Amino acid sequence: RKEVEQDPGPFNVPEGATVAFNCTYSNSASQSFFWYRQDCRKEPKLLMSVYSSGNEDGRFTAQLNRASQYISLLIRDSKLSDSATYLCVVNETPGGFKTIFGAGTRLFVKA
Amino acid sequence: NAGVTQTPKFRILKIGQSMTLQCTQDMNHNYMYWYRQDPGMGLKLIYYSVGAGITDKGEVPNGYNVSRSTTEDFPLRLELAAPSQTSVYFCASSAGTGLNTEAFFGQGTRLTVV
Protein backbone atom coordinates (compact mmCIF):
# COMPACT_ATOMS: atom_id res chain seq x y z
CA ARG A 1 0.00 0.00 0.00
CA LYS A 2 1.30 3.46 -0.88
CA GLU A 3 2.04 5.74 2.06
CA VAL A 4 -0.18 8.49 0.66
CA GLU A 5 -2.71 7.59 -1.98
CA GLN A 6 -4.91 9.95 -3.97
CA ASP A 7 -7.65 9.64 -6.55
CA PRO A 8 -5.88 9.01 -9.85
CA GLY A 9 -7.87 11.57 -11.83
CA PRO A 10 -7.93 13.57 -13.96
CA PHE A 11 -11.16 15.26 -13.03
CA ASN A 12 -12.89 17.21 -15.79
CA VAL A 13 -15.63 19.49 -14.46
CA PRO A 14 -17.59 22.49 -15.77
CA GLU A 15 -17.25 25.90 -14.21
CA GLY A 16 -19.42 26.22 -11.13
CA ALA A 17 -19.24 22.54 -10.25
CA THR A 18 -18.34 21.14 -6.86
CA VAL A 19 -15.47 18.69 -6.87
CA ALA A 20 -14.05 16.53 -4.09
CA PHE A 21 -10.58 15.04 -3.82
CA ASN A 22 -9.81 12.11 -1.57
CA CYS A 23 -6.58 11.03 0.04
CA THR A 24 -5.67 8.16 2.34
CA TYR A 25 -2.51 7.67 4.36
CA SER A 26 -1.02 4.51 5.79
CA ASN A 27 0.77 5.68 8.95
CA SER A 28 -1.73 6.11 11.77
CA ALA A 29 0.85 8.13 13.73
CA SER A 30 1.03 10.85 11.08
CA GLN A 31 1.10 14.28 12.63
CA SER A 32 0.07 16.98 10.18
CA PHE A 33 -1.66 17.22 6.87
CA PHE A 34 -1.76 19.65 3.99
CA TRP A 35 -3.10 20.25 0.52
CA TYR A 36 -0.70 21.79 -1.98
CA ARG A 37 -1.53 23.05 -5.44
CA GLN A 38 0.82 22.61 -8.39
CA ASP A 39 0.25 24.39 -11.68
CA CYS A 40 1.62 22.85 -14.86
CA ARG A 41 5.43 23.00 -14.92
CA LYS A 42 5.50 25.06 -11.72
CA GLU A 43 6.48 24.44 -8.14
CA PRO A 44 3.98 23.25 -5.51
CA LYS A 45 2.44 25.92 -3.30
CA LEU A 46 0.54 25.49 -0.06
CA LEU A 47 -3.22 25.64 -0.54
CA MET A 48 -4.23 24.93 3.04
CA SER A 49 -3.35 23.00 6.16
CA VAL A 50 -5.86 20.40 7.31
CA TYR A 51 -7.04 20.67 10.90
CA SER A 52 -8.60 17.86 12.90
CA SER A 53 -11.89 19.72 13.17
CA GLY A 54 -11.95 20.53 9.47
CA ASN A 55 -11.37 23.98 8.05
CA GLU A 56 -12.60 26.23 5.32
CA ASP A 57 -10.94 28.91 3.24
CA GLY A 58 -13.39 30.58 0.90
CA ARG A 59 -14.53 27.99 -1.63
CA PHE A 60 -12.17 25.34 -0.26
CA THR A 61 -12.98 22.97 2.60
CA ALA A 62 -10.57 20.41 4.02
CA GLN A 63 -11.56 17.51 6.25
CA LEU A 64 -9.53 15.00 8.24
CA ASN A 65 -10.74 11.67 9.57
CA ARG A 66 -7.97 10.19 11.71
CA ALA A 67 -9.88 7.00 12.46
CA SER A 68 -10.20 6.23 8.75
CA GLN A 69 -6.84 7.83 7.89
CA TYR A 70 -8.57 9.89 5.25
CA ILE A 71 -8.26 13.48 4.09
CA SER A 72 -10.50 15.32 1.68
CA LEU A 73 -10.57 18.59 -0.19
CA LEU A 74 -13.81 20.07 -1.48
CA ILE A 75 -13.86 22.87 -4.01
CA ARG A 76 -17.16 24.65 -4.50
CA ASP A 77 -18.14 26.84 -7.45
CA SER A 78 -15.11 25.78 -9.49
CA LYS A 79 -13.31 28.44 -11.51
CA LEU A 80 -11.19 28.05 -14.62
CA SER A 81 -8.25 29.19 -12.49
CA ASP A 82 -8.68 26.16 -10.20
CA SER A 83 -7.29 23.95 -12.97
CA ALA A 84 -4.14 22.44 -11.46
CA THR A 85 -2.83 19.34 -9.74
CA TYR A 86 -3.74 18.99 -6.07
CA LEU A 87 -1.21 17.23 -3.86
CA CYS A 88 -2.06 15.61 -0.55
CA VAL A 89 0.86 15.93 1.87
CA VAL A 90 1.41 14.14 5.17
CA ASN A 91 4.06 14.79 7.82
CA GLU A 92 4.73 11.57 9.68
CA THR A 93 6.94 12.77 12.51
CA PRO A 94 6.57 15.77 14.82
CA GLY A 95 10.12 16.49 15.88
CA GLY A 96 11.94 14.60 13.19
CA PHE A 97 11.12 14.74 9.56
CA LYS A 98 9.29 12.60 7.08
CA THR A 99 7.00 14.37 4.67
CA ILE A 100 5.19 12.27 2.12
CA PHE A 101 3.64 13.70 -1.02
CA GLY A 102 0.82 11.99 -2.84
CA ALA A 103 1.06 11.65 -6.61
CA GLY A 104 -1.57 14.35 -7.04
CA THR A 105 -4.95 14.61 -8.71
CA ARG A 106 -5.22 16.70 -11.83
CA LEU A 107 -8.24 18.98 -12.17
CA PHE A 108 -9.45 20.52 -15.41
CA VAL A 109 -12.22 23.10 -15.11
CA LYS A 110 -13.94 23.81 -18.43
CA ALA A 111 -15.91 26.88 -19.49
CA ASN B 1 11.14 38.79 -1.93
CA ALA B 2 13.39 36.10 -3.37
CA GLY B 3 12.25 33.14 -1.21
CA VAL B 4 13.89 29.96 -2.52
CA THR B 5 16.11 30.33 -5.57
CA GLN B 6 17.31 27.39 -7.62
CA THR B 7 19.83 27.37 -10.42
CA PRO B 8 20.01 26.33 -13.16
CA LYS B 9 16.43 26.11 -14.43
CA PHE B 10 17.31 23.65 -17.17
CA ARG B 11 20.28 21.38 -17.82
CA ILE B 12 21.18 18.56 -20.16
CA LEU B 13 23.91 16.22 -18.92
CA LYS B 14 25.66 13.37 -20.61
CA ILE B 15 25.81 10.02 -18.87
CA GLY B 16 28.68 9.98 -16.39
CA GLN B 17 28.95 13.75 -16.03
CA SER B 18 28.59 15.49 -12.69
CA MET B 19 26.87 18.69 -11.69
CA THR B 20 25.71 20.68 -8.70
CA LEU B 21 22.21 22.07 -8.38
CA GLN B 22 22.28 25.23 -6.34
CA CYS B 23 19.64 26.24 -3.82
CA THR B 24 19.55 29.27 -1.60
CA GLN B 25 16.86 30.73 0.64
CA ASP B 26 16.63 34.10 2.31
CA MET B 27 13.96 33.33 4.91
CA ASN B 28 16.36 32.09 7.62
CA HIS B 29 14.65 28.69 7.58
CA ASN B 30 16.36 25.85 9.39
CA TYR B 31 14.76 23.08 7.36
CA MET B 32 15.73 22.56 3.74
CA TYR B 33 14.87 19.73 1.36
CA TRP B 34 15.61 18.35 -2.06
CA TYR B 35 12.87 16.51 -3.94
CA ARG B 36 12.63 14.97 -7.35
CA GLN B 37 9.42 14.70 -9.32
CA ASP B 38 9.08 12.26 -12.16
CA PRO B 39 6.28 12.74 -14.73
CA GLY B 40 2.87 12.00 -13.25
CA MET B 41 4.36 11.20 -9.87
CA GLY B 42 4.48 12.84 -6.49
CA LEU B 43 7.58 14.39 -5.04
CA LYS B 44 10.15 12.04 -3.55
CA LEU B 45 12.54 13.27 -0.88
CA ILE B 46 16.22 12.92 -1.76
CA TYR B 47 17.95 14.61 1.19
CA TYR B 48 16.98 17.02 3.90
CA SER B 49 18.67 19.23 6.45
CA VAL B 50 17.42 20.49 9.80
CA GLY B 51 20.14 23.11 10.15
CA ALA B 52 23.63 24.11 9.09
CA GLY B 53 26.01 21.19 9.32
CA ILE B 54 23.23 18.58 9.59
CA THR B 55 21.97 16.53 6.67
CA ASP B 56 20.16 13.24 6.35
CA LYS B 57 18.96 10.87 3.66
CA GLY B 58 15.44 10.86 2.39
CA GLU B 59 13.63 8.22 0.40
CA VAL B 60 15.82 8.21 -2.75
CA PRO B 61 19.36 9.37 -1.87
CA ASN B 62 21.39 7.05 -4.09
CA GLY B 63 23.46 8.91 -6.67
CA TYR B 64 23.26 12.23 -4.84
CA ASN B 65 25.13 14.12 -2.17
CA VAL B 66 24.41 17.31 -0.24
CA SER B 67 26.09 19.71 2.10
CA ARG B 68 24.79 22.47 4.36
CA SER B 69 27.60 24.76 5.38
CA THR B 70 25.32 27.76 5.90
CA THR B 71 21.66 28.28 6.79
CA GLU B 72 21.02 29.81 3.38
CA ASP B 73 22.55 27.28 0.99
CA PHE B 74 21.82 23.62 0.32
CA PRO B 75 23.47 22.40 -2.89
CA LEU B 76 22.70 19.00 -4.39
CA ARG B 77 25.52 17.16 -6.12
CA LEU B 78 24.97 14.55 -8.81
CA GLU B 79 27.97 12.31 -9.40
CA LEU B 80 28.11 10.09 -12.48
CA ALA B 81 24.76 11.11 -13.95
CA ALA B 82 22.49 8.32 -15.17
CA PRO B 83 19.34 8.43 -17.36
CA SER B 84 17.30 7.42 -14.30
CA GLN B 85 18.15 10.81 -12.81
CA THR B 86 16.22 12.61 -15.53
CA SER B 87 13.62 14.46 -13.52
CA VAL B 88 12.50 17.80 -12.17
CA TYR B 89 14.31 18.72 -8.98
CA PHE B 90 12.75 20.99 -6.38
CA CYS B 91 14.46 22.57 -3.44
CA ALA B 92 12.29 23.69 -0.55
CA SER B 93 12.64 25.26 2.86
CA SER B 94 10.47 25.63 5.93
CA ALA B 95 10.65 27.04 9.42
CA GLY B 96 9.60 23.68 10.87
CA THR B 97 7.40 20.68 10.14
CA GLY B 98 4.32 21.44 12.20
CA LEU B 99 0.76 22.02 11.11
CA ASN B 100 1.09 25.72 10.44
CA THR B 101 4.44 25.46 8.74
CA GLU B 102 4.45 26.04 5.02
CA ALA B 103 7.18 24.62 2.80
CA PHE B 104 8.34 27.10 0.17
CA PHE B 105 9.61 25.68 -3.08
CA GLY B 106 12.02 26.92 -5.66
CA GLN B 107 10.95 27.01 -9.30
CA GLY B 108 12.61 23.70 -10.06
CA THR B 109 15.47 22.44 -12.19
CA ARG B 110 14.58 20.33 -15.21
CA LEU B 111 17.40 17.87 -15.73
CA THR B 112 17.78 15.55 -18.69
CA VAL B 113 20.52 12.92 -18.75
CA VAL B 114 21.30 11.56 -22.21
PDB file of C-alpha atoms in Angstrom:
ATOM      1  CA  ARG A   1       0.000   0.000   0.000  1.00  0.00           C
ATOM      2  CA  LYS A   2       1.296   3.464  -0.881  1.00  0.00           C
ATOM      3  CA  GLU A   3       2.042   5.742   2.062  1.00  0.00           C
ATOM      4  CA  VAL A   4      -0.184   8.487   0.658  1.00  0.00           C
ATOM      5  CA  GLU A   5      -2.708   7.591  -1.981  1.00  0.00           C
ATOM      6  CA  GLN A   6      -4.907   9.947  -3.965  1.00  0.00           C
ATOM      7  CA  ASP A   7      -7.654   9.643  -6.553  1.00  0.00           C
ATOM      8  CA  PRO A   8      -5.876   9.005  -9.854  1.00  0.00           C
ATOM      9  CA  GLY A   9      -7.869  11.574 -11.830  1.00  0.00           C
ATOM     10  CA  PRO A  10      -7.929  13.567 -13.962  1.00  0.00           C
ATOM     11  CA  PHE A  11     -11.164  15.261 -13.033  1.00  0.00           C
ATOM     12  CA  ASN A  12     -12.893  17.209 -15.788  1.00  0.00           C
ATOM     13  CA  VAL A  13     -15.630  19.492 -14.463  1.00  0.00           C
ATOM     14  CA  PRO A  14     -17.594  22.495 -15.768  1.00  0.00           C
ATOM     15  CA  GLU A  15     -17.253  25.901 -14.211  1.00  0.00           C
ATOM     16  CA  GLY A  16     -19.418  26.219 -11.127  1.00  0.00           C
ATOM     17  CA  ALA A  17     -19.243  22.539 -10.247  1.00  0.00           C
ATOM     18  CA  THR A  18     -18.344  21.139  -6.857  1.00  0.00           C
ATOM     19  CA  VAL A  19     -15.473  18.690  -6.866  1.00  0.00           C
ATOM     20  CA  ALA A  20     -14.047  16.525  -4.093  1.00  0.00           C
ATOM     21  CA  PHE A  21     -10.583  15.036  -3.823  1.00  0.00           C
ATOM     22  CA  ASN A  22      -9.809  12.114  -1.569  1.00  0.00           C
ATOM     23  CA  CYS A  23      -6.585  11.032   0.037  1.00  0.00           C
ATOM     24  CA  THR A  24      -5.674   8.156   2.342  1.00  0.00           C
ATOM     25  CA  TYR A  25      -2.507   7.665   4.360  1.00  0.00           C
ATOM     26  CA  SER A  26      -1.016   4.514   5.788  1.00  0.00           C
ATOM     27  CA  ASN A  27       0.769   5.680   8.953  1.00  0.00           C
ATOM     28  CA  SER A  28      -1.731   6.109  11.771  1.00  0.00           C
ATOM     29  CA  ALA A  29       0.854   8.129  13.730  1.00  0.00           C
ATOM     30  CA  SER A  30       1.027  10.853  11.079  1.00  0.00           C
ATOM     31  CA  GLN A  31       1.102  14.277  12.625  1.00  0.00           C
ATOM     32  CA  SER A  32       0.068  16.978  10.183  1.00  0.00           C
ATOM     33  CA  PHE A  33      -1.661  17.222   6.867  1.00  0.00           C
ATOM     34  CA  PHE A  34      -1.763  19.646   3.988  1.00  0.00           C
ATOM     35  CA  TRP A  35      -3.101  20.252   0.518  1.00  0.00           C
ATOM     36  CA  TYR A  36      -0.703  21.786  -1.981  1.00  0.00           C
ATOM     37  CA  ARG A  37      -1.530  23.050  -5.439  1.00  0.00           C
ATOM     38  CA  GLN A  38       0.823  22.608  -8.391  1.00  0.00           C
ATOM     39  CA  ASP A  39       0.252  24.391 -11.676  1.00  0.00           C
ATOM     40  CA  CYS A  40       1.617  22.853 -14.860  1.00  0.00           C
ATOM     41  CA  ARG A  41       5.434  22.999 -14.922  1.00  0.00           C
ATOM     42  CA  LYS A  42       5.496  25.060 -11.723  1.00  0.00           C
ATOM     43  CA  GLU A  43       6.484  24.443  -8.140  1.00  0.00           C
ATOM     44  CA  PRO A  44       3.983  23.247  -5.513  1.00  0.00           C
ATOM     45  CA  LYS A  45       2.444  25.919  -3.300  1.00  0.00           C
ATOM     46  CA  LEU A  46       0.543  25.492  -0.056  1.00  0.00           C
ATOM     47  CA  LEU A  47      -3.220  25.636  -0.537  1.00  0.00           C
ATOM     48  CA  MET A  48      -4.227  24.927   3.040  1.00  0.00           C
ATOM     49  CA  SER A  49      -3.349  23.001   6.157  1.00  0.00           C
ATOM     50  CA  VAL A  50      -5.863  20.398   7.313  1.00  0.00           C
ATOM     51  CA  TYR A  51      -7.039  20.674  10.895  1.00  0.00           C
ATOM     52  CA  SER A  52      -8.599  17.857  12.904  1.00  0.00           C
ATOM     53  CA  SER A  53     -11.890  19.725  13.165  1.00  0.00           C
ATOM     54  CA  GLY A  54     -11.953  20.534   9.466  1.00  0.00           C
ATOM     55  CA  ASN A  55     -11.366  23.976   8.053  1.00  0.00           C
ATOM     56  CA  GLU A  56     -12.601  26.227   5.320  1.00  0.00           C
ATOM     57  CA  ASP A  57     -10.943  28.907   3.238  1.00  0.00           C
ATOM     58  CA  GLY A  58     -13.390  30.579   0.904  1.00  0.00           C
ATOM     59  CA  ARG A  59     -14.532  27.988  -1.627  1.00  0.00           C
ATOM     60  CA  PHE A  60     -12.170  25.341  -0.263  1.00  0.00           C
ATOM     61  CA  THR A  61     -12.978  22.966   2.599  1.00  0.00           C
ATOM     62  CA  ALA A  62     -10.574  20.411   4.021  1.00  0.00           C
ATOM     63  CA  GLN A  63     -11.560  17.506   6.248  1.00  0.00           C
ATOM     64  CA  LEU A  64      -9.529  15.001   8.245  1.00  0.00           C
ATOM     65  CA  ASN A  65     -10.736  11.673   9.569  1.00  0.00           C
ATOM     66  CA  ARG A  66      -7.969  10.188  11.709  1.00  0.00           C
ATOM     67  CA  ALA A  67      -9.884   7.003  12.457  1.00  0.00           C
ATOM     68  CA  SER A  68     -10.200   6.234   8.748  1.00  0.00           C
ATOM     69  CA  GLN A  69      -6.840   7.834   7.886  1.00  0.00           C
ATOM     70  CA  TYR A  70      -8.572   9.885   5.254  1.00  0.00           C
ATOM     71  CA  ILE A  71      -8.260  13.484   4.095  1.00  0.00           C
ATOM     72  CA  SER A  72     -10.504  15.321   1.684  1.00  0.00           C
ATOM     73  CA  LEU A  73     -10.570  18.595  -0.189  1.00  0.00           C
ATOM     74  CA  LEU A  74     -13.814  20.071  -1.478  1.00  0.00           C
ATOM     75  CA  ILE A  75     -13.855  22.873  -4.013  1.00  0.00           C
ATOM     76  CA  ARG A  76     -17.161  24.647  -4.495  1.00  0.00           C
ATOM     77  CA  ASP A  77     -18.142  26.837  -7.453  1.00  0.00           C
ATOM     78  CA  SER A  78     -15.109  25.782  -9.492  1.00  0.00           C
ATOM     79  CA  LYS A  79     -13.313  28.441 -11.512  1.00  0.00           C
ATOM     80  CA  LEU A  80     -11.190  28.050 -14.616  1.00  0.00           C
ATOM     81  CA  SER A  81      -8.248  29.185 -12.486  1.00  0.00           C
ATOM     82  CA  ASP A  82      -8.685  26.165 -10.201  1.00  0.00           C
ATOM     83  CA  SER A  83      -7.288  23.945 -12.971  1.00  0.00           C
ATOM     84  CA  ALA A  84      -4.139  22.440 -11.461  1.00  0.00           C
ATOM     85  CA  THR A  85      -2.835  19.341  -9.739  1.00  0.00           C
ATOM     86  CA  TYR A  86      -3.743  18.986  -6.069  1.00  0.00           C
ATOM     87  CA  LEU A  87      -1.214  17.232  -3.863  1.00  0.00           C
ATOM     88  CA  CYS A  88      -2.059  15.607  -0.552  1.00  0.00           C
ATOM     89  CA  VAL A  89       0.857  15.934   1.869  1.00  0.00           C
ATOM     90  CA  VAL A  90       1.407  14.141   5.174  1.00  0.00           C
ATOM     91  CA  ASN A  91       4.058  14.790   7.818  1.00  0.00           C
ATOM     92  CA  GLU A  92       4.732  11.575   9.676  1.00  0.00           C
ATOM     93  CA  THR A  93       6.936  12.767  12.505  1.00  0.00           C
ATOM     94  CA  PRO A  94       6.573  15.766  14.819  1.00  0.00           C
ATOM     95  CA  GLY A  95      10.121  16.488  15.881  1.00  0.00           C
ATOM     96  CA  GLY A  96      11.938  14.597  13.191  1.00  0.00           C
ATOM     97  CA  PHE A  97      11.123  14.735   9.563  1.00  0.00           C
ATOM     98  CA  LYS A  98       9.286  12.602   7.076  1.00  0.00           C
ATOM     99  CA  THR A  99       6.997  14.371   4.666  1.00  0.00           C
ATOM    100  CA  ILE A 100       5.190  12.268   2.117  1.00  0.00           C
ATOM    101  CA  PHE A 101       3.644  13.697  -1.021  1.00  0.00           C
ATOM    102  CA  GLY A 102       0.819  11.987  -2.835  1.00  0.00           C
ATOM    103  CA  ALA A 103       1.058  11.654  -6.612  1.00  0.00           C
ATOM    104  CA  GLY A 104      -1.570  14.354  -7.037  1.00  0.00           C
ATOM    105  CA  THR A 105      -4.954  14.610  -8.712  1.00  0.00           C
ATOM    106  CA  ARG A 106      -5.216  16.700 -11.834  1.00  0.00           C
ATOM    107  CA  LEU A 107      -8.244  18.982 -12.173  1.00  0.00           C
ATOM    108  CA  PHE A 108      -9.446  20.520 -15.405  1.00  0.00           C
ATOM    109  CA  VAL A 109     -12.217  23.102 -15.113  1.00  0.00           C
ATOM    110  CA  LYS A 110     -13.939  23.814 -18.429  1.00  0.00           C
ATOM    111  CA  ALA A 111     -15.913  26.879 -19.494  1.00  0.00           C
TER     112      ALA A 111
ATOM    113  CA  ASN B   1      11.137  38.791  -1.928  1.00  0.00           C
ATOM    114  CA  ALA B   2      13.392  36.099  -3.374  1.00  0.00           C
ATOM    115  CA  GLY B   3      12.253  33.145  -1.207  1.00  0.00           C
ATOM    116  CA  VAL B   4      13.893  29.957  -2.517  1.00  0.00           C
ATOM    117  CA  THR B   5      16.111  30.329  -5.567  1.00  0.00           C
ATOM    118  CA  GLN B   6      17.311  27.385  -7.621  1.00  0.00           C
ATOM    119  CA  THR B   7      19.833  27.374 -10.421  1.00  0.00           C
ATOM    120  CA  PRO B   8      20.006  26.331 -13.163  1.00  0.00           C
ATOM    121  CA  LYS B   9      16.428  26.108 -14.426  1.00  0.00           C
ATOM    122  CA  PHE B  10      17.311  23.646 -17.175  1.00  0.00           C
ATOM    123  CA  ARG B  11      20.280  21.377 -17.816  1.00  0.00           C
ATOM    124  CA  ILE B  12      21.183  18.556 -20.157  1.00  0.00           C
ATOM    125  CA  LEU B  13      23.906  16.219 -18.919  1.00  0.00           C
ATOM    126  CA  LYS B  14      25.658  13.371 -20.612  1.00  0.00           C
ATOM    127  CA  ILE B  15      25.808  10.015 -18.871  1.00  0.00           C
ATOM    128  CA  GLY B  16      28.677   9.979 -16.389  1.00  0.00           C
ATOM    129  CA  GLN B  17      28.947  13.749 -16.033  1.00  0.00           C
ATOM    130  CA  SER B  18      28.589  15.485 -12.691  1.00  0.00           C
ATOM    131  CA  MET B  19      26.866  18.689 -11.694  1.00  0.00           C
ATOM    132  CA  THR B  20      25.712  20.681  -8.701  1.00  0.00           C
ATOM    133  CA  LEU B  21      22.209  22.067  -8.379  1.00  0.00           C
ATOM    134  CA  GLN B  22      22.277  25.233  -6.340  1.00  0.00           C
ATOM    135  CA  CYS B  23      19.635  26.238  -3.821  1.00  0.00           C
ATOM    136  CA  THR B  24      19.553  29.275  -1.596  1.00  0.00           C
ATOM    137  CA  GLN B  25      16.864  30.725   0.643  1.00  0.00           C
ATOM    138  CA  ASP B  26      16.633  34.104   2.310  1.00  0.00           C
ATOM    139  CA  MET B  27      13.957  33.334   4.914  1.00  0.00           C
ATOM    140  CA  ASN B  28      16.360  32.093   7.616  1.00  0.00           C
ATOM    141  CA  HIS B  29      14.648  28.691   7.577  1.00  0.00           C
ATOM    142  CA  ASN B  30      16.357  25.853   9.390  1.00  0.00           C
ATOM    143  CA  TYR B  31      14.761  23.081   7.358  1.00  0.00           C
ATOM    144  CA  MET B  32      15.729  22.565   3.737  1.00  0.00           C
ATOM    145  CA  TYR B  33      14.870  19.726   1.359  1.00  0.00           C
ATOM    146  CA  TRP B  34      15.607  18.347  -2.057  1.00  0.00           C
ATOM    147  CA  TYR B  35      12.866  16.509  -3.936  1.00  0.00           C
ATOM    148  CA  ARG B  36      12.634  14.968  -7.346  1.00  0.00           C
ATOM    149  CA  GLN B  37       9.419  14.700  -9.315  1.00  0.00           C
ATOM    150  CA  ASP B  38       9.077  12.264 -12.164  1.00  0.00           C
ATOM    151  CA  PRO B  39       6.280  12.739 -14.727  1.00  0.00           C
ATOM    152  CA  GLY B  40       2.868  12.002 -13.254  1.00  0.00           C
ATOM    153  CA  MET B  41       4.359  11.205  -9.867  1.00  0.00           C
ATOM    154  CA  GLY B  42       4.478  12.838  -6.491  1.00  0.00           C
ATOM    155  CA  LEU B  43       7.575  14.393  -5.036  1.00  0.00           C
ATOM    156  CA  LYS B  44      10.148  12.041  -3.554  1.00  0.00           C
ATOM    157  CA  LEU B  45      12.541  13.270  -0.882  1.00  0.00           C
ATOM    158  CA  ILE B  46      16.216  12.923  -1.765  1.00  0.00           C
ATOM    159  CA  TYR B  47      17.947  14.606   1.190  1.00  0.00           C
ATOM    160  CA  TYR B  48      16.984  17.017   3.897  1.00  0.00           C
ATOM    161  CA  SER B  49      18.671  19.226   6.453  1.00  0.00           C
ATOM    162  CA  VAL B  50      17.423  20.490   9.801  1.00  0.00           C
ATOM    163  CA  GLY B  51      20.145  23.107  10.153  1.00  0.00           C
ATOM    164  CA  ALA B  52      23.629  24.112   9.092  1.00  0.00           C
ATOM    165  CA  GLY B  53      26.012  21.186   9.317  1.00  0.00           C
ATOM    166  CA  ILE B  54      23.230  18.583   9.590  1.00  0.00           C
ATOM    167  CA  THR B  55      21.973  16.528   6.670  1.00  0.00           C
ATOM    168  CA  ASP B  56      20.156  13.237   6.354  1.00  0.00           C
ATOM    169  CA  LYS B  57      18.960  10.871   3.664  1.00  0.00           C
ATOM    170  CA  GLY B  58      15.436  10.857   2.391  1.00  0.00           C
ATOM    171  CA  GLU B  59      13.628   8.224   0.400  1.00  0.00           C
ATOM    172  CA  VAL B  60      15.815   8.206  -2.745  1.00  0.00           C
ATOM    173  CA  PRO B  61      19.357   9.368  -1.870  1.00  0.00           C
ATOM    174  CA  ASN B  62      21.391   7.050  -4.088  1.00  0.00           C
ATOM    175  CA  GLY B  63      23.461   8.907  -6.675  1.00  0.00           C
ATOM    176  CA  TYR B  64      23.257  12.227  -4.837  1.00  0.00           C
ATOM    177  CA  ASN B  65      25.134  14.116  -2.166  1.00  0.00           C
ATOM    178  CA  VAL B  66      24.407  17.307  -0.243  1.00  0.00           C
ATOM    179  CA  SER B  67      26.094  19.710   2.102  1.00  0.00           C
ATOM    180  CA  ARG B  68      24.789  22.471   4.364  1.00  0.00           C
ATOM    181  CA  SER B  69      27.596  24.764   5.382  1.00  0.00           C
ATOM    182  CA  THR B  70      25.318  27.764   5.897  1.00  0.00           C
ATOM    183  CA  THR B  71      21.663  28.283   6.793  1.00  0.00           C
ATOM    184  CA  GLU B  72      21.024  29.808   3.378  1.00  0.00           C
ATOM    185  CA  ASP B  73      22.552  27.278   0.986  1.00  0.00           C
ATOM    186  CA  PHE B  74      21.815  23.622   0.323  1.00  0.00           C
ATOM    187  CA  PRO B  75      23.469  22.405  -2.888  1.00  0.00           C
ATOM    188  CA  LEU B  76      22.703  18.998  -4.388  1.00  0.00           C
ATOM    189  CA  ARG B  77      25.524  17.162  -6.123  1.00  0.00           C
ATOM    190  CA  LEU B  78      24.975  14.547  -8.813  1.00  0.00           C
ATOM    191  CA  GLU B  79      27.968  12.312  -9.404  1.00  0.00           C
ATOM    192  CA  LEU B  80      28.114  10.090 -12.480  1.00  0.00           C
ATOM    193  CA  ALA B  81      24.764  11.107 -13.948  1.00  0.00           C
ATOM    194  CA  ALA B  82      22.494   8.316 -15.169  1.00  0.00           C
ATOM    195  CA  PRO B  83      19.337   8.428 -17.357  1.00  0.00           C
ATOM    196  CA  SER B  84      17.302   7.423 -14.295  1.00  0.00           C
ATOM    197  CA  GLN B  85      18.151  10.811 -12.813  1.00  0.00           C
ATOM    198  CA  THR B  86      16.224  12.611 -15.535  1.00  0.00           C
ATOM    199  CA  SER B  87      13.619  14.455 -13.517  1.00  0.00           C
ATOM    200  CA  VAL B  88      12.496  17.804 -12.173  1.00  0.00           C
ATOM    201  CA  TYR B  89      14.310  18.724  -8.979  1.00  0.00           C
ATOM    202  CA  PHE B  90      12.748  20.990  -6.383  1.00  0.00           C
ATOM    203  CA  CYS B  91      14.464  22.569  -3.439  1.00  0.00           C
ATOM    204  CA  ALA B  92      12.289  23.690  -0.549  1.00  0.00           C
ATOM    205  CA  SER B  93      12.639  25.263   2.859  1.00  0.00           C
ATOM    206  CA  SER B  94      10.471  25.629   5.929  1.00  0.00           C
ATOM    207  CA  ALA B  95      10.653  27.037   9.422  1.00  0.00           C
ATOM    208  CA  GLY B  96       9.600  23.681  10.866  1.00  0.00           C
ATOM    209  CA  THR B  97       7.402  20.683  10.137  1.00  0.00           C
ATOM    210  CA  GLY B  98       4.325  21.441  12.197  1.00  0.00           C
ATOM    211  CA  LEU B  99       0.756  22.021  11.113  1.00  0.00           C
ATOM    212  CA  ASN B 100       1.085  25.724  10.437  1.00  0.00           C
ATOM    213  CA  THR B 101       4.435  25.456   8.739  1.00  0.00           C
ATOM    214  CA  GLU B 102       4.452  26.035   5.022  1.00  0.00           C
ATOM    215  CA  ALA B 103       7.182  24.616   2.797  1.00  0.00           C
ATOM    216  CA  PHE B 104       8.338  27.105   0.167  1.00  0.00           C
ATOM    217  CA  PHE B 105       9.607  25.679  -3.078  1.00  0.00           C
ATOM    218  CA  GLY B 106      12.020  26.923  -5.665  1.00  0.00           C
ATOM    219  CA  GLN B 107      10.949  27.006  -9.302  1.00  0.00           C
ATOM    220  CA  GLY B 108      12.612  23.702 -10.058  1.00  0.00           C
ATOM    221  CA  THR B 109      15.473  22.440 -12.191  1.00  0.00           C
ATOM    222  CA  ARG B 110      14.584  20.328 -15.214  1.00  0.00           C
ATOM    223  CA  LEU B 111      17.401  17.875 -15.725  1.00  0.00           C
ATOM    224  CA  THR B 112      17.784  15.553 -18.685  1.00  0.00           C
ATOM    225  CA  VAL B 113      20.524  12.916 -18.752  1.00  0.00           C
ATOM    226  CA  VAL B 114      21.297  11.562 -22.214  1.00  0.00           C
TER     227      VAL B 114
END
